[in-house]
CSV table of C-alpha atoms and ligand atoms in Angstrom, one decimal:
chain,number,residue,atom,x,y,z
A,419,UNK,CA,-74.7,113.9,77.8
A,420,UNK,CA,-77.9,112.9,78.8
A,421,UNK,CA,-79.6,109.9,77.0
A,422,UNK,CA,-83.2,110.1,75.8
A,423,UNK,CA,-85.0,106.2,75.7
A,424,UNK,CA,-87.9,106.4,73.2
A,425,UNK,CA,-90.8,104.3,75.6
A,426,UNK,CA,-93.6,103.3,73.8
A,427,UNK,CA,-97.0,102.8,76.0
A,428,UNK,CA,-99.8,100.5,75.6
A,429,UNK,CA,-102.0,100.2,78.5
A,430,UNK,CA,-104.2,98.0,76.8
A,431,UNK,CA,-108.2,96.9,78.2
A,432,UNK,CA,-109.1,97.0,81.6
A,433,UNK,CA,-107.2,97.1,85.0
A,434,UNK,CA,-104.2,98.2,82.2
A,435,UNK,CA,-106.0,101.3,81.8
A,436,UNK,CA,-105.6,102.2,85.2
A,437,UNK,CA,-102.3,100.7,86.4
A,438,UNK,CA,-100.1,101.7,83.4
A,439,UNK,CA,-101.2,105.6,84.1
A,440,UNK,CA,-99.9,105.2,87.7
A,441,UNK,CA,-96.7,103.7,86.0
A,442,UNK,CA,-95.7,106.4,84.1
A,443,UNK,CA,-96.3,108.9,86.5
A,444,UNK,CA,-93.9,107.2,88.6
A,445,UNK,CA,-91.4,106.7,85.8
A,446,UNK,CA,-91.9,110.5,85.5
A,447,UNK,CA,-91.6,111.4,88.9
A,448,UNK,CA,-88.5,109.5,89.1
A,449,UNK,CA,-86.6,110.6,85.8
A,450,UNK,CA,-87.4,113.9,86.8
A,451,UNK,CA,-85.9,113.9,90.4
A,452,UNK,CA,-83.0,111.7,90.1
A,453,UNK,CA,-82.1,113.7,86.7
A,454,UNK,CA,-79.3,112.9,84.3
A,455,UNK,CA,-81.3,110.5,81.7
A,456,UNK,CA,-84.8,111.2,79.8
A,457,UNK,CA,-87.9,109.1,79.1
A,458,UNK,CA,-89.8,110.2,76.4
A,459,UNK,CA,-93.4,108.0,76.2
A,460,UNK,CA,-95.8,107.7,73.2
A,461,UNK,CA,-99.1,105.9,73.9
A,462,UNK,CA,-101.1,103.6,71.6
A,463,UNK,CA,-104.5,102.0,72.0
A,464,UNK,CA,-104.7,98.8,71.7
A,465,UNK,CA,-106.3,95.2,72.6
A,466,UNK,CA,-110.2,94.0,72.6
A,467,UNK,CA,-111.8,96.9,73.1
A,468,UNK,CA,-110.0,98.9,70.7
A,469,UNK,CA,-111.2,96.0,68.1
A,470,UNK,CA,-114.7,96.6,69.0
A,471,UNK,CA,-114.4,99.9,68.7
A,472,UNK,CA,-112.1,100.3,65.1
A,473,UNK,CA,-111.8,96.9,64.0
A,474,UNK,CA,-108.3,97.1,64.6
A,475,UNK,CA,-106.5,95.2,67.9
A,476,UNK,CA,-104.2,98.3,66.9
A,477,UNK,CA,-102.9,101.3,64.4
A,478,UNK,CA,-100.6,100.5,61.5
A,479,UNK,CA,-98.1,102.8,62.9
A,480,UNK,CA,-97.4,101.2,66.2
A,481,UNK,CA,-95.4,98.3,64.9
A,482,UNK,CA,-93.0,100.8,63.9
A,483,UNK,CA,-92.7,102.6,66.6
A,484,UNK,CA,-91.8,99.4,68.6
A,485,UNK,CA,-89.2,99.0,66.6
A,486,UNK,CA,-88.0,102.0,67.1
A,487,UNK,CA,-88.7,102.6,70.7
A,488,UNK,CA,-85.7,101.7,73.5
A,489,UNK,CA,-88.0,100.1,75.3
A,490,UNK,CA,-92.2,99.2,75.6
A,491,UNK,CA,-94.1,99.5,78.4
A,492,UNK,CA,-97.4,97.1,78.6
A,493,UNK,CA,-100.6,96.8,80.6
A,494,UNK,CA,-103.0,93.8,79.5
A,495,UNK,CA,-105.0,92.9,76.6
A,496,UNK,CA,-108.4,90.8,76.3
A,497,UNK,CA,-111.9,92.1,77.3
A,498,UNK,CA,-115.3,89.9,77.2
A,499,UNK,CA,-116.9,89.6,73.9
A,500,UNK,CA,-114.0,91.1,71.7
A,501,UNK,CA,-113.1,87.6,69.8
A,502,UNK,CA,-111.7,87.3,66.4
A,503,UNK,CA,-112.7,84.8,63.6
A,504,UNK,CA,-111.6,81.2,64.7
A,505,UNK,CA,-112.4,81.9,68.3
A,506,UNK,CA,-109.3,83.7,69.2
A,507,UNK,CA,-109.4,86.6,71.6
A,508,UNK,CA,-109.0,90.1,70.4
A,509,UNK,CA,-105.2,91.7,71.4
A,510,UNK,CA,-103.4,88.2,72.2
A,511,UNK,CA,-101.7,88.3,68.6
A,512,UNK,CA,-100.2,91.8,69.7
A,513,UNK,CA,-98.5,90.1,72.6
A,514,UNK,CA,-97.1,87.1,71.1
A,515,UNK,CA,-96.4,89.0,67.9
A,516,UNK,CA,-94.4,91.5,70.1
A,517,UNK,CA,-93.0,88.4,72.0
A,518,UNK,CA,-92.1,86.5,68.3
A,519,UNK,CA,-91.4,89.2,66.5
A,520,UNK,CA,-89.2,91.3,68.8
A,521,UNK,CA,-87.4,87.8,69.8
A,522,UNK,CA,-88.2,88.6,73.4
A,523,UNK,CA,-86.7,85.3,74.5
A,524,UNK,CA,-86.4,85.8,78.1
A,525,UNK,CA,-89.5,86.5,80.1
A,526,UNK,CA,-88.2,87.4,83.5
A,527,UNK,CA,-90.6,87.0,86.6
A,528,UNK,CA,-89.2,87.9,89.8
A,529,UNK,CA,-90.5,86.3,93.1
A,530,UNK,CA,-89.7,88.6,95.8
A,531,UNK,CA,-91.9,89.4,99.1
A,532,UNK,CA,-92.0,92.4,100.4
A,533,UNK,CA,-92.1,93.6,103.4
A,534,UNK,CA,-95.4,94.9,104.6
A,535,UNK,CA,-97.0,91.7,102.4
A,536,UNK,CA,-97.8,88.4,104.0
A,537,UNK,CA,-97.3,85.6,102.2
A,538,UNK,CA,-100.2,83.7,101.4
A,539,UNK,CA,-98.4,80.9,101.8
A,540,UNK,CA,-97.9,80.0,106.5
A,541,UNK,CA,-94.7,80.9,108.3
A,542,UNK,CA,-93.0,82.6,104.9
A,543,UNK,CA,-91.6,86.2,105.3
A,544,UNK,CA,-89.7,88.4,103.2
A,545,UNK,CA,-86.0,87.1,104.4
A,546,UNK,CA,-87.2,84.1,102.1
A,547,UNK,CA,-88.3,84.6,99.0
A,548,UNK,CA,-86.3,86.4,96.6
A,549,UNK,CA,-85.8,84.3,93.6
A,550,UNK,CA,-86.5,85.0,89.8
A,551,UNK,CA,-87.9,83.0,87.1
A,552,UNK,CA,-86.1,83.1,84.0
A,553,UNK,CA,-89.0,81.4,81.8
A,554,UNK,CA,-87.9,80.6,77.7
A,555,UNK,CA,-90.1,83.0,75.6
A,556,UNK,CA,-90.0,81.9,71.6
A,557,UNK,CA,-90.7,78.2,71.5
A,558,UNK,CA,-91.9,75.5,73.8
A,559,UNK,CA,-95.5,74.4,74.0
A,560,UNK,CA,-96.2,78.2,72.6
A,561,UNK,CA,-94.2,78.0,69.5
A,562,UNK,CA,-97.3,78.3,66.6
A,563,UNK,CA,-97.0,74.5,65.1
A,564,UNK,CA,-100.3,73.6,65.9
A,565,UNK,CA,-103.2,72.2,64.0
A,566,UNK,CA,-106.9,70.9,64.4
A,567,UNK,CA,-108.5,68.1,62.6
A,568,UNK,CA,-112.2,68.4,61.7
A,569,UNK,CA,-113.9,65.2,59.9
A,570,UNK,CA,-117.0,65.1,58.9
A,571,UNK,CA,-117.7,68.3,61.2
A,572,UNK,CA,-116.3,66.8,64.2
A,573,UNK,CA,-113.3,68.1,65.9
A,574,UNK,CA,-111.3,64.9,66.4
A,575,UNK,CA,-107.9,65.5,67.4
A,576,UNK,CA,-105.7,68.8,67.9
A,577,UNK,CA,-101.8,68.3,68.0
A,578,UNK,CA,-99.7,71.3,69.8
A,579,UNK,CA,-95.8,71.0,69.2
A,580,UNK,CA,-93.7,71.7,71.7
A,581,UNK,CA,-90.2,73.0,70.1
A,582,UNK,CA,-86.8,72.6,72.3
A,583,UNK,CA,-84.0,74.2,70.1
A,584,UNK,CA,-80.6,73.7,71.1
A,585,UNK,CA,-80.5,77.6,70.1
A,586,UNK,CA,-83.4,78.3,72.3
A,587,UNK,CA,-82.3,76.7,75.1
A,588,UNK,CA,-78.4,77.9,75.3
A,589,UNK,CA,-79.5,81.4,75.6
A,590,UNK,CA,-81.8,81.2,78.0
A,591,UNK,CA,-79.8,79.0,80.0
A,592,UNK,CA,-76.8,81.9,79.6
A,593,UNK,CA,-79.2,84.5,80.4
A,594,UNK,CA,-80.2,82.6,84.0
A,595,UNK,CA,-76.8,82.3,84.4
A,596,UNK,CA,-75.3,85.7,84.0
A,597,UNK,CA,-78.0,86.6,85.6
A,598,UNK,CA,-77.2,84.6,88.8
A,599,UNK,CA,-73.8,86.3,88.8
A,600,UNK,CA,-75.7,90.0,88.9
A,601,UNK,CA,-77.5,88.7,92.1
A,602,UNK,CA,-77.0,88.2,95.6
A,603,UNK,CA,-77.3,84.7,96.0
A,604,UNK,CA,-80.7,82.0,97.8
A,605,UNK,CA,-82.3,83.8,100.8
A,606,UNK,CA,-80.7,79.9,102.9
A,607,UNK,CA,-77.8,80.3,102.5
A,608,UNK,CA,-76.2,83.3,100.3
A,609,UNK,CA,-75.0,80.6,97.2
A,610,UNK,CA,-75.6,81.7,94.1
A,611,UNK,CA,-78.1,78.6,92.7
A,612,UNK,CA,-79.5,78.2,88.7
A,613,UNK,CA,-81.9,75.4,89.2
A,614,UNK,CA,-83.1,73.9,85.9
A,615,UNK,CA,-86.8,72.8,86.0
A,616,UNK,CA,-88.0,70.6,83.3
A,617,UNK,CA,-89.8,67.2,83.1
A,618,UNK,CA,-86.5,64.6,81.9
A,619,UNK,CA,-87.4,61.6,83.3
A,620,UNK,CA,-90.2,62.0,80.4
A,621,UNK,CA,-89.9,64.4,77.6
A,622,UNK,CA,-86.4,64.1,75.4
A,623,UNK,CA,-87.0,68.1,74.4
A,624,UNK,CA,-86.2,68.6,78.6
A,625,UNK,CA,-83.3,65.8,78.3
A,626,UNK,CA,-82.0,68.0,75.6
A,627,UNK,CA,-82.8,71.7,77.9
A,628,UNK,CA,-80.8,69.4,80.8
A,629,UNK,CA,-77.8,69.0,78.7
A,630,UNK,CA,-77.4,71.8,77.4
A,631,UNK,CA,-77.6,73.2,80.9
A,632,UNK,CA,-75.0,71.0,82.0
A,633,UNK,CA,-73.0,72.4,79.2
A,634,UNK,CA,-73.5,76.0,79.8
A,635,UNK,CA,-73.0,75.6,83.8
A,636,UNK,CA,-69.4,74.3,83.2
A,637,UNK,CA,-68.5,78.0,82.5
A,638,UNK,CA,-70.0,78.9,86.0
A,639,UNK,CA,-67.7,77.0,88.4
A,640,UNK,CA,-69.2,79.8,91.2
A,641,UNK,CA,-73.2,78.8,90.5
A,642,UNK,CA,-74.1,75.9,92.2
A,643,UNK,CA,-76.4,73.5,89.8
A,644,UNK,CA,-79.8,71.8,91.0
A,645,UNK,CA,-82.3,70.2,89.4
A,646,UNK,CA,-85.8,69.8,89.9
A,647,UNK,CA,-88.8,68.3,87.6
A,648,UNK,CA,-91.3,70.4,87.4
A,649,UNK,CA,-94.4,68.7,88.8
A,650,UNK,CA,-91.9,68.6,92.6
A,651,UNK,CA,-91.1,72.4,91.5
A,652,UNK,CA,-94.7,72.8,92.5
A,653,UNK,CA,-94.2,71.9,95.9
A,654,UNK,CA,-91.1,72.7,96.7
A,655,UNK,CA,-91.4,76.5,95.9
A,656,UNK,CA,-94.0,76.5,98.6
A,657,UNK,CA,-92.2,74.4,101.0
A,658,UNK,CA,-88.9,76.0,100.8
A,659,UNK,CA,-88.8,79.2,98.2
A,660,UNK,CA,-85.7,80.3,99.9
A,661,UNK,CA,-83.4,77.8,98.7
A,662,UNK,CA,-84.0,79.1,95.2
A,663,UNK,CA,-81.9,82.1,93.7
A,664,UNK,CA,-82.6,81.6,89.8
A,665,UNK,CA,-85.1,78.9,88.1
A,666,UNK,CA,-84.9,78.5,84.6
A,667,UNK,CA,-87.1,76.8,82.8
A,668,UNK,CA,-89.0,76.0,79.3
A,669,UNK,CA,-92.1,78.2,77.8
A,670,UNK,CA,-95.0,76.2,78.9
A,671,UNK,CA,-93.7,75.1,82.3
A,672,UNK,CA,-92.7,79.0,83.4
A,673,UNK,CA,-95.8,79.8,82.6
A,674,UNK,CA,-97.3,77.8,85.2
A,675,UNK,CA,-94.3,78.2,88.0
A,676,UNK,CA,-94.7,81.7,87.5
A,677,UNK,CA,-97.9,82.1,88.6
A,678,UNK,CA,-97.7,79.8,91.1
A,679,UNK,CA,-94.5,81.9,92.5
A,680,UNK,CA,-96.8,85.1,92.2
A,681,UNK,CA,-98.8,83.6,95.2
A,682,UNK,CA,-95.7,83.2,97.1
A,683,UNK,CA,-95.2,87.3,97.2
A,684,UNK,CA,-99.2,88.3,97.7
A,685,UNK,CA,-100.8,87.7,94.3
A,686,UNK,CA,-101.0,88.6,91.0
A,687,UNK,CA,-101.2,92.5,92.0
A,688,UNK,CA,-97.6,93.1,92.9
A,689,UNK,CA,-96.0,90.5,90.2
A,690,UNK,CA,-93.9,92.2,87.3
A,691,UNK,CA,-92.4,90.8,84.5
A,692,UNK,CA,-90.3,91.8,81.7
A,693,UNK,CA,-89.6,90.1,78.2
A,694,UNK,CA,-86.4,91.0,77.0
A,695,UNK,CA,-83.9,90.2,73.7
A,696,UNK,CA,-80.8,90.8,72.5
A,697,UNK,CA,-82.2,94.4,71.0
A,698,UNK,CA,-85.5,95.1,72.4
A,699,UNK,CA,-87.3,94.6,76.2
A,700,UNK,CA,-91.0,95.0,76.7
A,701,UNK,CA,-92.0,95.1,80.3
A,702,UNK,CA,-95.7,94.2,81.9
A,703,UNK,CA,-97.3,93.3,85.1
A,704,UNK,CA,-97.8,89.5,84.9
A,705,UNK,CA,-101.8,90.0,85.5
A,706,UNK,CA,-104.2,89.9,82.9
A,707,UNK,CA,-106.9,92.7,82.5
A,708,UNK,CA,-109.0,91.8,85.1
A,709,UNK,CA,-112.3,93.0,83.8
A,710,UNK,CA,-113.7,91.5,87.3
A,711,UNK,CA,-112.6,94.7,89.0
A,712,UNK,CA,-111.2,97.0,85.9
A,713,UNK,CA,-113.1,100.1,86.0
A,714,UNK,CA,-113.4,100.2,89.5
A,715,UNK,CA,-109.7,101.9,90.8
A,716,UNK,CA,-109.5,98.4,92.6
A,717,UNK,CA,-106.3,96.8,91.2
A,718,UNK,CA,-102.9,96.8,92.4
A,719,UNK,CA,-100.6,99.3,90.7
A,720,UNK,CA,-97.4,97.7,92.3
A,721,UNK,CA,-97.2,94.8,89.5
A,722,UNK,CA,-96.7,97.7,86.9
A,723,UNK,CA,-94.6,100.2,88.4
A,724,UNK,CA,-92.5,97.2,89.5
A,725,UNK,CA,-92.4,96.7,85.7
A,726,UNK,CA,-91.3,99.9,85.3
A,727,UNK,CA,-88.6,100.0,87.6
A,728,UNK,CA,-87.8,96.7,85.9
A,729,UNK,CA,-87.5,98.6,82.3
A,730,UNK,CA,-85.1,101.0,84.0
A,731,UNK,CA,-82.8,98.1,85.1
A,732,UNK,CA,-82.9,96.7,81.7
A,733,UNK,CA,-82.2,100.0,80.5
A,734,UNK,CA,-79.4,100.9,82.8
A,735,UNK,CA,-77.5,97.3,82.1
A,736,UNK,CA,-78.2,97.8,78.3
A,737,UNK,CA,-76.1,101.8,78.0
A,738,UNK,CA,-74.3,101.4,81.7
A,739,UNK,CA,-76.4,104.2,82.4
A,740,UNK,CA,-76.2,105.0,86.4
A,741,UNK,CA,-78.8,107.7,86.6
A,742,UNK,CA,-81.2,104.5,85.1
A,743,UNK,CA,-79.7,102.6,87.8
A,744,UNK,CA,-80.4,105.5,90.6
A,745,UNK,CA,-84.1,106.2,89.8
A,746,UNK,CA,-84.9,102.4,89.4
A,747,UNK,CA,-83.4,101.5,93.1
A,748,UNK,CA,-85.5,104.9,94.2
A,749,UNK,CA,-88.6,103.8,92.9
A,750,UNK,CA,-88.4,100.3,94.9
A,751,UNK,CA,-87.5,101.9,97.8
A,752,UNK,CA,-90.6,104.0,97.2
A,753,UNK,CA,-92.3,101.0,97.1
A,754,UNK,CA,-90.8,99.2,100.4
A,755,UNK,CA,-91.7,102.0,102.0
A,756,UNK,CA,-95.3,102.1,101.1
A,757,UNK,CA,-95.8,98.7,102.0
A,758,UNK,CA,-94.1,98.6,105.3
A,759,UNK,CA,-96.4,101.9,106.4
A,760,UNK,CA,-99.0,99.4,105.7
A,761,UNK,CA,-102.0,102.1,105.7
A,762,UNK,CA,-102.3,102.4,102.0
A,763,UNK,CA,-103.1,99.4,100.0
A,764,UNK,CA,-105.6,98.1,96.9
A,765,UNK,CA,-108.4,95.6,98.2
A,766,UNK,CA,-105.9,92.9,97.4
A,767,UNK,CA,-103.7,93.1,100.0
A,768,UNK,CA,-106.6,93.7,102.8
A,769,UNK,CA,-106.0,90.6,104.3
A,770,UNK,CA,-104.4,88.6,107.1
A,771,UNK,CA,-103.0,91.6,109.9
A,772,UNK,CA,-104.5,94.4,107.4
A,773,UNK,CA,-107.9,92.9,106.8
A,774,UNK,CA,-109.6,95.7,108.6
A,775,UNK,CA,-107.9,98.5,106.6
A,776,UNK,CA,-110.3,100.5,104.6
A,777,UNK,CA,-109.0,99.8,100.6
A,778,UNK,CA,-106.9,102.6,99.0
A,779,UNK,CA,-108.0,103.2,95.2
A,780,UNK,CA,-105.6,102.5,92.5
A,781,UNK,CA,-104.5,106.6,92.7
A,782,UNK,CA,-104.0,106.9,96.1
A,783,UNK,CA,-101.7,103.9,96.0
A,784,UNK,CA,-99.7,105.6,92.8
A,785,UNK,CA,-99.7,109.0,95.0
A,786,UNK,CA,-98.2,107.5,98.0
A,787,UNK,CA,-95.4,105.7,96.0
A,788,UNK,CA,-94.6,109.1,94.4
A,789,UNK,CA,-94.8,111.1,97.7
A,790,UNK,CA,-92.0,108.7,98.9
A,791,UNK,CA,-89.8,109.3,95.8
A,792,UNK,CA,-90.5,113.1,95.4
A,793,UNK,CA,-89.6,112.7,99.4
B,628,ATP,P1,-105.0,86.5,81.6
B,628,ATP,O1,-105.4,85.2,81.0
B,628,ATP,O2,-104.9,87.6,80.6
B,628,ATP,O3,-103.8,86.4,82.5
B,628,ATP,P2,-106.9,86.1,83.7
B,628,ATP,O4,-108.4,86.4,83.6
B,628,ATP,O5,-106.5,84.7,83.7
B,628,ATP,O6,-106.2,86.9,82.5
B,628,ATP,P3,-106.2,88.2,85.5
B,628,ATP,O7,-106.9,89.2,84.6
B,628,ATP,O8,-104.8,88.4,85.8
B,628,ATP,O9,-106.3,86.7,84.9
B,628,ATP,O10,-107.1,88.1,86.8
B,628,ATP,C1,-106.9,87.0,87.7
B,628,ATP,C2,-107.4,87.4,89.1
B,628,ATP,O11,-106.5,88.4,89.7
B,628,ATP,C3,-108.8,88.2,89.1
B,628,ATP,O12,-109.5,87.8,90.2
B,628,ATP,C4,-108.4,89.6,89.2
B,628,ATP,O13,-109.3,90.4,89.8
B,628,ATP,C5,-107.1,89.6,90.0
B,628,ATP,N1,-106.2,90.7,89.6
B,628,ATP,C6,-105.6,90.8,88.4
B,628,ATP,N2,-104.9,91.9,88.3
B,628,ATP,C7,-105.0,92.5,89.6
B,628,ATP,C8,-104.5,93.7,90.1
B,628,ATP,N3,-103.7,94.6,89.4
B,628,ATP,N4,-104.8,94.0,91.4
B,628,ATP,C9,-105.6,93.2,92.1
B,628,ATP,N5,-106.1,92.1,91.6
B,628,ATP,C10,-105.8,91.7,90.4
C-alpha cells in the first residue's frame, strides 16, 4: 500500500520564500520518480511579515495542522521592523513554540563537506568532515525561566536559567547514540565516536549531562567515548573535524558549535537541520532569513532541500518505509552531483577555485538538482 505523509509548509520571510519553493519541488520531483510513497504538502504563511501584514505571526488553523501533519517543513522567520511588544521579534515564538510544544528534543545538524565545496577552513576536504551535531532542543540556556529586574526605571539585572534535567539529557544522549550505531563511523579512522561536549570542570548542570553520558554509554560497548569542553570544541573541530563521528551536546552550547561546524562544509547556505521527537520532526535549513540578499534569487537552496532529504530519512526510519529511503539517497546524489560539475552555484559558493564562475540564481540551482534526479 502506498503511504501518504501529511507535510505541512512554512516558508516563512525572506530567503525562506525562495529556498523552501526549490525544496518542495525537489521533494516532488523525487516522490514522483522513485514512486511507492506520497507527499501531500499544505502551505501556511507565517513569520514578521505576515504580522505586519495581518497582525498575526500566523492563522489559528496551522497549530492544528502541525499536529496533525507527519512531518513540517520550515524556511526562516524574522524580517526588519516586524517586533512585538516587549521587544521580541515577530515569528520567533512560532519556532520555539513548534520546538516546546511538539517536544522536538533533538535538533540534528549534520557537518558533512561536499565534494565540489572547499572548506573554508585550509587543507580540509570532503574525506574529513562528516560528523553530526546532536544538539538538546527543550531546556538549557533556552528553557523560558528568565526574568528582568527594572528599579526605579533602570534595568538592573536579568537572570537566564539554564535547565539540565536528568530526563533531558538521557534522551538526547540515547538519541547520539543510536544514532552513532546508524552511521559509518569518524572520517580518521572508521570508529564509531559520541563525543560529549559540555563545560564540567565548571557548570554542575554539565557534570550532571557527563554522568549521565557515562551511564548511557555503558550500553554501547561498540562506541568509543570522548570528551571535550566546549570552549577546546572550538578549536578542535577546525583542527581535526575528522576525528569526530557524533557530538552531543546541551541547548546553548550546540547552538554555537553548530554554526561554527556550518563553516567547516562552506557556510550557512548548504547547512540543514532537523528537530525531531518521539511523535513529530520539523526540518529547516540552519540559516536565518537573510533579508541581506532575500529577494534577490541569491541564496543557497542546498541547506533546504538537504532538509528535505533529511525529512525523508526521518520519515523512512519512523514507518521502515524504503521508497522514503530510495528518494532521500536520490536526492543527495542529486546534490553531489551538482556540486562536483561545479558550473552551477549561488554567489556563496563563488569562491576559492570557482571565484570566477558567473553566480547561478536560486532556480537554476533547484533546476539543476532536479535534472539530475529526473536523470
Ligand atoms: P538568524 O538569527 O535568524 O539565524 P541571522 O541574521 O543571524 O539570522 P542569517 O539570516 O542566517 O543569520 O544570515 C547570516 C549570513 O548568511 C548573511 O550574510 C546571509 O546573507 C547569509 N546567508 C543566509 N542564508 C543564506 C543562503 N541560503 N544562501 C547564501 N547565504 C546565506
Amino acid at each position: 500500500m502506498t503511504r501518504t505523509y501529511k507535510i505541512i509548509v512554512f516558508s516563512g520571510d525572506g530567503v525562506g520564500k525562495e529556498v523552501v519553493p526549490e525544496t518542495v519541488k525537489i521533494l516532488k520531483s523525487a516522490r514522483d520518480v522513485v514512486t511507492g510513497f506520497n507527499l501531500e504538502f499544505t502551505e501556511f504563511p507565517c513569520g514578521g511579515k505576515h504580522y505586519l501584514e495581518t497582525g498575526k505571526e500566523w492563522p489559528d488553523e496551522a497549530w492544528d495542522a502541525c499536529k496533525n501533519s507527519d512531518a513540517i517543513l520550515f524556511g526562516a522567520i524574522g524580517w526588519p521592523g516586524a517586533v512585538k511588544s516587549g521587544g521580541v521579534l515577530a515569528g520567533v515564538d512560532i519556532l520555539l513554540g513548534l520546538r516546546f510544544g511538539l517536544d522536538l528534543y533533538a535538533n540534528l545538524r549534520p557537518a558533512k563537506l561536499f565534494e565540489g565545496i572547499e572548506s573554508r577552513v585550509l587543507d580540509k576536504s570532503s574525506k574529513d568532515v562528516d560528523f553530526v551535531v546532536v544538539r538538546e532542543n527543550t531546556e538549557g540556556l533556552y528553557a523560558p525561566i528568565r526574568g528582568a529586574l527594572n528599579r526605579g526605571g533602570i534595568e538592573e539585572l536579568a537572570v537566564d536559567v539554564r535547565v539540565i534535567t536528568r530526563k533531558g539529557a538521557e534522551r538526547i544522549i540515547r538519541y547520539a547514540f543510536n544514532l552513532c550505531m546508524r552511521r559509518g563511523g569518524a572520517p580518521r579512522d572508521g570508529k564509531r565516536r559520541v563525543s560529549c561536549v559540555d563545560k564540567s570542570n565548571v557548570l554542575d548542570g554539565c557534570r550532571l549531562f557527563r554522568k549521565i553520558y557515562d551511564e548511557i554509554a555503558k550500553g554501547y560497548e561498540e562506541i568509543e567515548r570522548d570528551y571535550v569542553y566546549v570552549d577546546a570544541m572550538t578549536q578542535w573541530m577546525i583542527r581535526a573535524p575528522e576525528h569526530y563521528d557524533v557530538v552531543v551536546t546541551s541547548n546553548f552550547q550546540g547552538d554555537i558549535i553548530s554554526d561554527l561546524s556550518a563553516v567547516l562544509i562552506g557556510g550557512m547556505g548548504v547547512a540543514p537541520s532537523a528537530n525531531i521527537g518521539e511523535k513529530y520532526g520539523m526540518f529547516e535549513p540552519v540559516h536565518g532569513s537573510a533579508p541581506d540578499i532575500a529577494g534577490q534569487q541569491k541564496a543557497n537552496p542546498i541547506g533546504s532541500i538537504l532538509s528535505g532529504k533529511m525529512m525523508l530519512e526521518w520519515l523512512a526510519l519512523k514507518h521502515s518505509d524504503k521508497a522514503c529511503k530510495r528518494a532521500a539517497q536520490r536526492i543527495e546524489e542529486a546534490v553531489s552531483k551538482v556540486l562536483i560539475e561545479g558550473n552551477i552555484r549561488t554567489p556563496d559558493l563563488c569562491y576559492g577555485k570557482y571565484a570566477g564562475l558567473s553566480p547561478s540564481k536560486t532556480q537554476e540551482v533547484g533546476d539543476a538538482i532536479l535534472r539530475k534526479i529526473e536523470k
